[in-house]
Short mmCIF file of C-alpha atoms in Angstrom, two decimals:
data_model
loop_
_atom_site.label_atom_id
_atom_site.label_comp_id
_atom_site.label_asym_id
_atom_site.label_seq_id
_atom_site.Cartn_x
_atom_site.Cartn_y
_atom_site.Cartn_z
CA MET A 1 -0.04 -0.13 0.01
CA ALA A 2 1.20 3.43 -0.75
CA ALA A 3 2.34 5.19 2.39
CA ALA A 4 2.74 8.47 0.60
CA GLY A 5 -0.86 8.58 -0.91
CA ARG A 6 -4.13 10.26 0.08
CA ARG A 7 -6.36 8.33 2.07
CA ILE A 8 -10.10 9.08 1.01
CA LEU A 9 -13.19 8.04 3.11
CA GLY A 10 -16.22 7.67 0.91
CA LEU A 11 -19.82 7.47 2.57
CA ASP A 12 -23.19 6.50 0.72
CA PRO A 13 -25.67 8.00 3.43
CA GLY A 14 -28.54 6.12 4.62
CA LEU A 15 -30.75 5.87 7.66
CA GLN A 16 -30.89 1.97 7.64
CA ARG A 17 -27.45 1.56 5.94
CA THR A 18 -24.58 3.80 5.50
CA GLY A 19 -22.12 2.27 3.08
CA TRP A 20 -18.53 3.43 3.52
CA GLY A 21 -14.99 2.79 1.47
CA VAL A 22 -11.56 3.82 2.07
CA ILE A 23 -9.02 4.10 -0.65
CA VAL A 24 -5.54 5.27 -1.08
CA THR A 25 -4.66 7.18 -4.07
CA ASP A 26 -0.93 7.92 -5.16
CA GLY A 27 -0.92 9.48 -8.66
CA ASN A 28 -3.21 7.53 -10.90
CA ARG A 29 -2.98 4.47 -8.73
CA LEU A 30 -5.64 3.24 -6.62
CA THR A 31 -5.52 0.92 -3.66
CA HIS A 32 -8.50 -0.47 -1.78
CA VAL A 33 -8.06 -0.47 1.67
CA ALA A 34 -11.59 -1.47 3.21
CA ASN A 35 -15.18 -1.07 2.89
CA GLY A 36 -18.31 -2.11 5.01
CA VAL A 37 -21.91 -0.77 6.09
CA ILE A 38 -23.13 0.67 9.44
CA MET A 39 -26.60 -0.71 10.00
CA THR A 40 -28.94 0.86 12.33
CA GLU A 41 -31.46 -1.02 14.25
CA ALA A 42 -34.94 -0.55 12.59
CA LYS A 43 -37.13 -0.09 15.28
CA ALA A 44 -34.67 2.06 17.44
CA PRO A 45 -35.96 5.75 17.63
CA THR A 46 -34.45 7.99 14.95
CA PRO A 47 -32.25 9.99 17.20
CA GLU A 48 -30.40 6.52 18.07
CA ARG A 49 -30.21 5.77 14.69
CA LEU A 50 -28.49 8.79 13.82
CA SER A 51 -26.15 8.44 16.89
CA GLN A 52 -25.61 4.70 15.58
CA ILE A 53 -24.29 6.19 12.29
CA ASP A 54 -22.20 8.64 13.99
CA ARG A 55 -20.50 6.31 16.44
CA GLY A 56 -19.94 4.05 13.18
CA ILE A 57 -18.25 6.89 11.18
CA GLU A 58 -16.20 7.57 14.05
CA ALA A 59 -15.03 3.93 14.69
CA VAL A 60 -14.19 3.89 10.64
CA ILE A 61 -12.30 7.18 10.98
CA ALA A 62 -10.37 6.08 14.12
CA GLU A 63 -9.42 2.69 12.44
CA HIS A 64 -8.55 3.61 8.91
CA ARG A 65 -7.18 7.42 9.29
CA PRO A 66 -8.43 9.03 6.14
CA ASP A 67 -7.05 12.31 5.07
CA GLU A 68 -10.45 13.70 3.40
CA ALA A 69 -13.95 12.35 2.96
CA ALA A 70 -16.35 12.37 0.26
CA VAL A 71 -20.30 11.95 0.38
CA GLU A 72 -22.86 11.42 -2.42
CA GLU A 73 -25.67 13.89 -2.22
CA THR A 74 -29.11 12.11 -1.74
CA PHE A 75 -32.01 12.61 -4.10
CA LEU A 76 -35.45 13.55 -3.37
CA ASN A 77 -37.80 10.41 -2.61
CA ARG A 78 -41.71 10.39 -3.37
CA ASN A 79 -42.22 10.05 0.40
CA PRO A 80 -41.50 13.40 2.32
CA GLY A 81 -40.89 11.52 5.53
CA THR A 82 -38.38 9.38 3.64
CA THR A 83 -36.55 12.22 2.45
CA LEU A 84 -36.57 14.04 5.72
CA LYS A 85 -35.25 10.95 7.42
CA LEU A 86 -32.64 10.35 4.84
CA GLY A 87 -31.68 14.25 5.16
CA LEU A 88 -31.26 13.78 9.04
CA ALA A 89 -28.89 11.03 8.49
CA ARG A 90 -26.88 12.62 5.62
CA GLY A 91 -26.39 15.48 7.97
CA VAL A 92 -24.54 13.18 10.50
CA VAL A 93 -22.70 11.77 7.67
CA LEU A 94 -21.36 15.20 6.75
CA LEU A 95 -20.70 16.02 10.36
CA THR A 96 -19.04 13.49 11.58
CA PRO A 97 -15.95 13.58 9.26
CA ALA A 98 -16.01 17.15 9.65
CA ARG A 99 -15.86 17.10 13.28
CA ALA A 100 -12.95 15.09 13.02
CA GLY A 101 -11.10 17.55 11.25
CA LEU A 102 -11.09 16.02 7.66
CA PRO A 103 -12.20 18.29 4.64
CA VAL A 104 -15.61 16.87 2.88
CA ALA A 105 -16.51 16.92 -0.62
CA GLU A 106 -20.19 16.30 -1.84
CA TYR A 107 -20.65 14.73 -5.23
CA ALA A 108 -24.26 14.32 -7.11
CA ALA A 109 -25.05 10.66 -7.91
CA LYS A 110 -24.81 11.44 -11.52
CA GLU A 111 -21.72 13.00 -11.09
CA VAL A 112 -20.19 9.81 -9.54
CA LYS A 113 -21.68 7.57 -12.46
CA LYS A 114 -20.11 9.75 -14.83
CA SER A 115 -16.76 9.74 -13.33
CA LEU A 116 -16.47 5.98 -13.11
CA VAL A 117 -18.70 4.87 -15.97
CA GLY A 118 -18.78 7.92 -18.26
CA TYR A 119 -22.58 8.01 -18.08
CA GLY A 120 -24.62 9.77 -15.54
CA SER A 121 -27.41 7.48 -16.08
CA ALA A 122 -25.60 4.34 -15.34
CA ASP A 123 -27.10 1.65 -13.13
CA LYS A 124 -25.71 0.19 -9.72
CA ALA A 125 -24.09 -2.92 -11.58
CA GLN A 126 -22.40 -1.01 -14.05
CA VAL A 127 -20.89 1.34 -11.27
CA ALA A 128 -19.95 -1.46 -9.13
CA ALA A 129 -18.20 -3.04 -12.10
CA MET A 130 -16.24 -0.46 -12.75
CA ALA A 131 -15.18 0.07 -9.42
CA ALA A 132 -14.25 -3.43 -8.92
CA ARG A 133 -12.08 -2.74 -12.06
CA LEU A 134 -10.35 0.33 -10.69
CA LEU A 135 -9.86 -1.57 -7.32
CA PRO A 136 -8.64 -4.98 -8.19
CA GLY A 137 -9.44 -7.90 -5.83
CA VAL A 138 -11.88 -5.74 -4.25
CA GLU A 139 -14.72 -7.83 -2.47
CA PHE A 140 -17.77 -5.32 -1.63
CA ALA A 141 -19.64 -5.96 1.72
CA ASN A 142 -22.79 -4.69 -0.45
CA GLU A 143 -24.41 -2.47 -2.81
CA ASP A 144 -24.07 0.36 -0.41
CA ALA A 145 -20.22 -0.22 0.12
CA ALA A 146 -19.65 -0.18 -3.56
CA ASP A 147 -21.49 2.99 -3.69
CA ALA A 148 -19.09 4.63 -1.16
CA LEU A 149 -16.35 3.25 -2.77
CA ALA A 150 -17.54 4.68 -6.14
CA VAL A 151 -17.84 8.34 -4.40
CA ALA A 152 -14.19 7.90 -3.07
CA ILE A 153 -13.02 7.04 -6.45
CA CYS A 154 -14.90 10.17 -7.98
CA HIS A 155 -13.35 12.24 -5.46
CA ALA A 156 -9.75 11.34 -6.32
CA HIS A 157 -10.41 11.69 -9.82
CA ALA A 158 -12.01 15.24 -9.38
CA SER A 159 -9.39 16.30 -6.70
CA ALA A 160 -6.49 15.17 -8.99
CA VAL A 161 -7.77 17.29 -11.62
CA THR A 162 -8.34 20.10 -9.27
CA ASN A 163 -4.77 19.89 -8.14
CA ARG A 164 -3.17 19.68 -11.67
CA TRP A 165 -5.19 22.80 -12.45
CA GLU A 166 -4.03 24.60 -9.02
CA ALA A 167 -0.55 23.83 -9.73
CA ALA A 168 -0.61 25.20 -13.24
CA VAL A 169 -2.11 28.54 -12.25
CA GLN A 170 0.62 28.76 -9.28
CA ARG A 171 3.27 28.31 -12.10
CA THR A 172 1.77 30.84 -14.48
CA VAL A 173 1.82 33.06 -11.42
CA THR A 174 5.02 32.46 -10.24
CA ARG A 175 6.47 32.94 -13.72
CA ARG A 176 4.86 36.15 -14.24
CA ALA A 177 5.94 37.57 -10.75
CA GLY A 178 9.42 36.60 -11.97
CA ALA A 179 9.52 38.52 -15.47
#
């Protein structure tokens, strides 16, 4: 495993199941570290379920020590109650890594799909197949964990482009200042 690389935690929010995946990116090379799912008790009150998600993410962060996190944005559901509960879970998923001092990026589902498959309306099977191809030997804990790894990969790709762009701008500024 590349010790010099960036360690990225990808998160796929859900009240019942929150998927997580950790990768290391070193240049163009991606390495799978771990993945899993945080399950909440279906009959527990919502505040307790949110606390279970928080504790689960805290444990993942403590064990895998990511440098940054990426979270998939959630879509609106037809059922307003379900949408609200998913929004609450997403809030915890955004808050927990931020509270741990990690920078947190957000990506729309279409952006994640396009980053991996090249098509924003790809289905879950296509996304999982490409994630498996980019992370040879990976075994997904479930589809939520596969989605979380896809978010981490999307972030690795997006931040690599941003870093190259910022470096190019800095070189230009430095050259002009020296001229």
